[in-house]
């Protein structure tokens, strides 16, 4: 038996999804072709559209379909406060606590020397330019409380304090080793209220 | 923060993949947009191409891009032997044992009354027509050794024996409750050699 090449191609392509190995990719491909062709067509369309339209906000670096994202354009926010998070998911978690009314900068990652991700790869110069615009007075570091997140916070803190900014960090109400995305909003709220100057 | 709608659309679409919930879908979408846009474009292309080109073989019901699949067209095979499997993956496992030289019929599922899958949904009339073409003399049932696979084998066996065909079943070298796809080739080879008339 030879698998049709379009099916091999699809199985190979699905392995580009994070956490999907050869067996899962094959199961997904078979499932879609057998039971959910509409779903397959939908995924194809959504994927093309996202690749075409999604890029990074010129101010906060998050995903957006516009030049500047809606959060950055929201003039009801306190422009002197800038919260640094690793991912858009982390930003969403902080928004849900309703304890923060400032703006954001989304790193889209963290420093990770073992994976070859240094300050340049994270485009930290973009963050420095953003934080030293003369309007921002306090930068709240809300990277994860993992080793890499802590190292990232430390690096940013040292860099920005050298430029005369007040830098604070979410309080350690967040369990050590935990990732923001999986912590309940109450804990994150506590940590936001207890943020401390570093 | 509002997620860009193309990203929401992609996250929603990815949930159509089997075994992917909201958190995984979001992680996949972020990963592709941040680290692997080429992968995203590839998946979109592979998905469209598969939806467009893949359909069922007119003879054995497996996935193919042609009217009749390559296996069915292979005239080096013994046309009097027909092996019934649940999925193309199961067929591939049997091919790898090199113990079988006949043709196949791929059910693309199994009887599963609890999920509302009866003989009609499996298109068993297609199998009956195929098995009673006058050339096939023995049908080897190689459905899984799960409850549903066994029930499917029993149903097909009764139906085909009533039409005067010899029907055999893979020997129980395969562990009871196991699924073919996850069994080693040696065990399947044993089971193929020991197949018994039912």
CSV table of C-alpha atoms in Angstrom, one decimal, chain A residues 15-19 47 50-51 54-56 61-63 85-88 106-112 115-118 120-123 148, chain B residues 7 10 26-43:
chain,number,residue,atom,x,y,z
A,15,UNK,CA,3.9,17.7,12.4
A,16,UNK,CA,4.8,21.4,12.4
A,17,UNK,CA,2.2,21.9,15.1
A,18,UNK,CA,3.8,22.0,18.5
A,19,UNK,CA,3.4,18.8,20.5
A,47,UNK,CA,-4.3,29.4,8.5
A,50,UNK,CA,-3.8,34.5,9.8
A,51,UNK,CA,-0.4,34.2,7.9
A,54,UNK,CA,-1.3,38.9,11.6
A,55,UNK,CA,1.8,41.0,12.3
A,56,UNK,CA,3.3,42.7,15.4
A,61,UNK,CA,4.8,44.0,19.9
A,62,UNK,CA,1.7,41.8,20.3
A,63,UNK,CA,-0.2,40.2,17.5
A,85,UNK,CA,4.6,40.1,29.6
A,86,UNK,CA,6.0,37.1,27.7
A,87,UNK,CA,2.9,36.3,25.6
A,88,UNK,CA,-0.5,37.6,24.5
A,106,UNK,CA,4.6,41.8,24.9
A,107,UNK,CA,8.0,40.1,24.6
A,108,UNK,CA,6.7,37.2,22.5
A,109,UNK,CA,9.2,34.9,24.4
A,110,UNK,CA,11.8,35.0,27.1
A,111,UNK,CA,15.5,35.0,27.4
A,112,UNK,CA,16.6,31.4,27.0
A,115,UNK,CA,17.6,27.6,23.1
A,116,UNK,CA,19.9,30.4,21.7
A,117,UNK,CA,17.4,33.2,22.6
A,118,UNK,CA,19.4,36.2,23.7
A,120,UNK,CA,18.7,40.5,20.4
A,121,UNK,CA,16.4,37.7,19.5
A,122,UNK,CA,13.7,39.1,21.9
A,123,UNK,CA,14.1,42.6,20.3
A,148,UNK,CA,13.9,31.8,32.4
B,7,UNK,CA,-6.1,34.7,15.4
B,10,UNK,CA,-7.4,30.2,13.6
B,26,UNK,CA,-4.2,28.7,21.4
B,27,UNK,CA,-0.7,27.5,22.0
B,28,UNK,CA,-0.6,26.1,18.4
B,29,UNK,CA,-1.8,29.3,16.9
B,30,UNK,CA,0.6,31.5,18.9
B,31,UNK,CA,3.5,29.1,18.1
B,32,UNK,CA,2.8,29.2,14.4
B,33,UNK,CA,2.3,33.0,14.2
B,34,UNK,CA,5.4,33.7,16.3
B,35,UNK,CA,7.9,31.0,15.3
B,36,UNK,CA,6.7,29.1,12.2
B,37,UNK,CA,4.7,31.1,9.7
B,38,UNK,CA,6.2,28.9,6.9
B,39,UNK,CA,4.8,25.9,8.7
B,40,UNK,CA,1.4,27.6,8.9
B,41,UNK,CA,1.4,28.3,5.2
B,42,UNK,CA,2.5,24.7,4.6
B,43,UNK,CA,-0.4,23.3,6.6
